[in-house]
Amino acid sequence: MGVRILGVGAYVPDRVLTNFDLEKMVETSDEWIVERTGIRERRIASEDQATSDLAYEATLRVLDRTGMTPEDLDMIIVGTATPDMPFPATACLLQARLGIKGRPCFDLEAACPGFIYALEVARGLLSIDDTYRHVLVVGAETLTKITDFTDRNTCVLFGDGAGAAILTKDDSDRGILSAYLGGDGTLADLLYLPAGGSRRPASIETIQNREHFLKMKGREVFKYAVYGMQESVVRALELAGVKPEEVDWLVPHQANLRIIDATAKRIHLPMEKVYVNIDRYGNTSAASIPIALAEMEDRGLLKPGQIVVLVAFGAGFTWGAIVLRW
Ligand code: COA
């Protein structure tokens, strides 16, 4: 018995922040941002919107699309690095909004590959026995809440959004064919949020030092990201026994168009087979892949039987790819 994605849904906040808006905030230019990243604009959550609010909207959309109700969901996993609060889990807050008291719910923090990690965990749980039949997997982020809008090195990159998928058992040949996950915690300090946890609890000093905003050594992250994304795709394809030329769609984490280009080149995949929406949303971390999948569904790009490869890399470092037959 396999596991497949029954449906996907996504939500992004209404407010658009363009590169031209950023030109007024920091020393940057639309030209620089487009050339170095491929990003033209991103969505920004409102002051009263938290990650669970975005996750809720995305969930309503996947329920609508699959004709299911919250009661049909047996478990909720939310992949996020920007939870509403350290605890309770964003998944618990989402469960309460959905009115399905009693169902297990937890967050999974694997940064940008959070959705991929969560898919693999859900696959494992669905494979055990008949305890769970439908698992809701959400990737949701409000990265702009931890972005320093005085730091041009990072503030041009990130955006907010959420995507949700419902996974179910499936005895056809559709579904997840392979997953390859990896990590390297020795490189943690290349991309991290210094304060607000047990290492550096919030204090006047941490606030004054702007330690509640993410820090990144972009150039180094870039090198590892290219390698991690490429390796993940190659390894996952090997595990699935699928040749690169059989791939119909590569759906990469949207961090930088140059990283996406390099990943596609590694398996000689033409860019027509690579889904790119970074120009409109920037890097939405764990939300980027499910947002892309939902858009592809909306546009009728995903056809049953197609081979789809999901791949991501992020803080930790963590990385991973999933090969599936849609
Ligand atoms: N506008 C204008 N100039 C900028 C800028 C901005 N927004 N941000 C940085 N610069 C400057 C730098 O200060 C540097 O100037 P210097 O040479 O005088 O020091 C110059 O541009 C080049 O910086 P560099 O860091 O080498 O640029 P880059 O080509 O590596 O691009 C990133 C920077 C951040 C876009 C790129 O490194 C990247 O995408 N890294 C990976 C980020 C990522 O994916 N993170 C999430 C992982 S999921």
PDB file of N, CA and C in Angstrom, residues 13-48:
ATOM      1  N   PRO A  13      -0.803  36.051   1.869  1.00  0.00           N
ATOM      2  CA  PRO A  13      -1.432  37.305   2.309  1.00  0.00           C
ATOM      3  C   PRO A  13      -1.603  38.275   1.139  1.00  0.00           C
ATOM      4  N   ASP A  14      -2.542  39.217   1.302  1.00  0.00           N
ATOM      5  CA  ASP A  14      -2.846  40.162   0.208  1.00  0.00           C
ATOM      6  C   ASP A  14      -1.727  41.170  -0.036  1.00  0.00           C
ATOM      7  N   ARG A  15      -1.054  41.591   1.037  1.00  0.00           N
ATOM      8  CA  ARG A  15      -0.121  42.718   0.881  1.00  0.00           C
ATOM      9  C   ARG A  15       1.117  42.327   0.069  1.00  0.00           C
ATOM     10  N   VAL A  16       1.392  43.113  -0.968  1.00  0.00           N
ATOM     11  CA  VAL A  16       2.536  42.857  -1.843  1.00  0.00           C
ATOM     12  C   VAL A  16       3.631  43.874  -1.531  1.00  0.00           C
ATOM     13  N   LEU A  17       4.856  43.375  -1.351  1.00  0.00           N
ATOM     14  CA  LEU A  17       6.007  44.283  -1.174  1.00  0.00           C
ATOM     15  C   LEU A  17       6.919  44.077  -2.379  1.00  0.00           C
ATOM     16  N   THR A  18       7.045  45.102  -3.212  1.00  0.00           N
ATOM     17  CA  THR A  18       7.842  44.953  -4.436  1.00  0.00           C
ATOM     18  C   THR A  18       9.298  45.346  -4.168  1.00  0.00           C
ATOM     19  N   ASN A  19      10.140  45.001  -5.140  1.00  0.00           N
ATOM     20  CA  ASN A  19      11.542  45.431  -5.042  1.00  0.00           C
ATOM     21  C   ASN A  19      11.641  46.956  -5.008  1.00  0.00           C
ATOM     22  N   PHE A  20      10.710  47.610  -5.703  1.00  0.00           N
ATOM     23  CA  PHE A  20      10.736  49.082  -5.727  1.00  0.00           C
ATOM     24  C   PHE A  20      10.394  49.648  -4.345  1.00  0.00           C
ATOM     25  N   ASP A  21       9.502  48.947  -3.628  1.00  0.00           N
ATOM     26  CA  ASP A  21       9.218  49.358  -2.236  1.00  0.00           C
ATOM     27  C   ASP A  21      10.490  49.218  -1.403  1.00  0.00           C
ATOM     28  N   LEU A  22      11.228  48.106  -1.619  1.00  0.00           N
ATOM     29  CA  LEU A  22      12.448  47.864  -0.834  1.00  0.00           C
ATOM     30  C   LEU A  22      13.530  48.901  -1.128  1.00  0.00           C
ATOM     31  N   GLU A  23      13.527  49.391  -2.368  1.00  0.00           N
ATOM     32  CA  GLU A  23      14.508  50.437  -2.735  1.00  0.00           C
ATOM     33  C   GLU A  23      14.387  51.651  -1.822  1.00  0.00           C
ATOM     34  N   LYS A  24      13.153  51.855  -1.319  1.00  0.00           N
ATOM     35  CA  LYS A  24      12.926  53.017  -0.439  1.00  0.00           C
ATOM     36  C   LYS A  24      13.305  52.708   1.002  1.00  0.00           C
ATOM     37  N   MET A  25      13.559  51.438   1.303  1.00  0.00           N
ATOM     38  CA  MET A  25      13.817  51.037   2.693  1.00  0.00           C
ATOM     39  C   MET A  25      15.295  50.778   2.969  1.00  0.00           C
ATOM     40  N   VAL A  26      16.002  50.181   2.004  1.00  0.00           N
ATOM     41  CA  VAL A  26      17.434  49.891   2.168  1.00  0.00           C
ATOM     42  C   VAL A  26      18.170  50.229   0.874  1.00  0.00           C
ATOM     43  N   GLU A  27      19.500  50.209   0.943  1.00  0.00           N
ATOM     44  CA  GLU A  27      20.344  50.522  -0.214  1.00  0.00           C
ATOM     45  C   GLU A  27      20.360  49.302  -1.159  1.00  0.00           C
ATOM     46  N   THR A  28      19.377  49.231  -2.030  1.00  0.00           N
ATOM     47  CA  THR A  28      19.302  48.118  -2.969  1.00  0.00           C
ATOM     48  C   THR A  28      18.632  48.590  -4.251  1.00  0.00           C
ATOM     49  N   SER A  29      18.485  47.681  -5.219  1.00  0.00           N
ATOM     50  CA  SER A  29      17.790  48.060  -6.453  1.00  0.00           C
ATOM     51  C   SER A  29      17.042  46.848  -6.996  1.00  0.00           C
ATOM     52  N   ASP A  30      15.980  47.165  -7.716  1.00  0.00           N
ATOM     53  CA  ASP A  30      15.213  46.093  -8.356  1.00  0.00           C
ATOM     54  C   ASP A  30      16.147  45.259  -9.241  1.00  0.00           C
ATOM     55  N   GLU A  31      17.006  45.945  -9.957  1.00  0.00           N
ATOM     56  CA  GLU A  31      17.923  45.259 -10.880  1.00  0.00           C
ATOM     57  C   GLU A  31      18.807  44.249 -10.138  1.00  0.00           C
ATOM     58  N   TRP A  32      19.381  44.671  -9.003  1.00  0.00           N
ATOM     59  CA  TRP A  32      20.269  43.784  -8.229  1.00  0.00           C
ATOM     60  C   TRP A  32      19.486  42.560  -7.752  1.00  0.00           C
ATOM     61  N   ILE A  33      18.305  42.819  -7.196  1.00  0.00           N
ATOM     62  CA  ILE A  33      17.535  41.710  -6.602  1.00  0.00           C
ATOM     63  C   ILE A  33      17.120  40.707  -7.683  1.00  0.00           C
ATOM     64  N   VAL A  34      16.647  41.226  -8.829  1.00  0.00           N
ATOM     65  CA  VAL A  34      16.193  40.324  -9.891  1.00  0.00           C
ATOM     66  C   VAL A  34      17.372  39.519 -10.430  1.00  0.00           C
ATOM     67  N   GLU A  35      18.480  40.195 -10.667  1.00  0.00           N
ATOM     68  CA  GLU A  35      19.655  39.515 -11.239  1.00  0.00           C
ATOM     69  C   GLU A  35      20.230  38.455 -10.293  1.00  0.00           C
ATOM     70  N   ARG A  36      20.311  38.785  -8.996  1.00  0.00           N
ATOM     71  CA  ARG A  36      20.948  37.859  -8.044  1.00  0.00           C
ATOM     72  C   ARG A  36      20.020  36.789  -7.504  1.00  0.00           C
ATOM     73  N   THR A  37      18.684  37.043  -7.541  1.00  0.00           N
ATOM     74  CA  THR A  37      17.766  36.099  -6.889  1.00  0.00           C
ATOM     75  C   THR A  37      16.597  35.653  -7.746  1.00  0.00           C
ATOM     76  N   GLY A  38      16.175  36.482  -8.699  1.00  0.00           N
ATOM     77  CA  GLY A  38      14.964  36.174  -9.487  1.00  0.00           C
ATOM     78  C   GLY A  38      13.688  36.693  -8.838  1.00  0.00           C
ATOM     79  N   ILE A  39      13.818  37.331  -7.665  1.00  0.00           N
ATOM     80  CA  ILE A  39      12.625  37.799  -6.928  1.00  0.00           C
ATOM     81  C   ILE A  39      12.227  39.209  -7.404  1.00  0.00           C
ATOM     82  N   ARG A  40      10.904  39.391  -7.625  1.00  0.00           N
ATOM     83  CA  ARG A  40      10.396  40.725  -7.984  1.00  0.00           C
ATOM     84  C   ARG A  40       9.502  41.307  -6.889  1.00  0.00           C
ATOM     85  N   GLU A  41       8.758  40.424  -6.237  1.00  0.00           N
ATOM     86  CA  GLU A  41       7.897  40.862  -5.140  1.00  0.00           C
ATOM     87  C   GLU A  41       7.639  39.710  -4.195  1.00  0.00           C
ATOM     88  N   ARG A  42       7.104  39.997  -3.022  1.00  0.00           N
ATOM     89  CA  ARG A  42       6.803  38.980  -2.025  1.00  0.00           C
ATOM     90  C   ARG A  42       5.568  39.425  -1.259  1.00  0.00           C
ATOM     91  N   ARG A  43       4.919  38.473  -0.568  1.00  0.00           N
ATOM     92  CA  ARG A  43       3.722  38.786   0.215  1.00  0.00           C
ATOM     93  C   ARG A  43       4.092  38.945   1.686  1.00  0.00           C
ATOM     94  N   ILE A  44       3.389  39.859   2.342  1.00  0.00           N
ATOM     95  CA  ILE A  44       3.691  40.165   3.741  1.00  0.00           C
ATOM     96  C   ILE A  44       2.437  39.975   4.588  1.00  0.00           C
ATOM     97  N   ALA A  45       2.549  39.171   5.617  1.00  0.00           N
ATOM     98  CA  ALA A  45       1.416  38.973   6.532  1.00  0.00           C
ATOM     99  C   ALA A  45       1.124  40.282   7.255  1.00  0.00           C
ATOM    100  N   SER A  46      -0.152  40.504   7.548  1.00  0.00           N
ATOM    101  CA  SER A  46      -0.505  41.725   8.280  1.00  0.00           C
ATOM    102  C   SER A  46      -0.083  41.568   9.740  1.00  0.00           C
ATOM    103  N   GLU A  47      -0.158  42.676  10.477  1.00  0.00           N
ATOM    104  CA  GLU A  47       0.297  42.657  11.871  1.00  0.00           C
ATOM    105  C   GLU A  47      -0.454  41.615  12.697  1.00  0.00           C
ATOM    106  N   ASP A  48      -1.744  41.439  12.401  1.00  0.00           N
ATOM    107  CA  ASP A  48      -2.527  40.496  13.207  1.00  0.00           C
ATOM    108  C   ASP A  48      -2.603  39.095  12.587  1.00  0.00           C
TER     109      ASP A  48
END
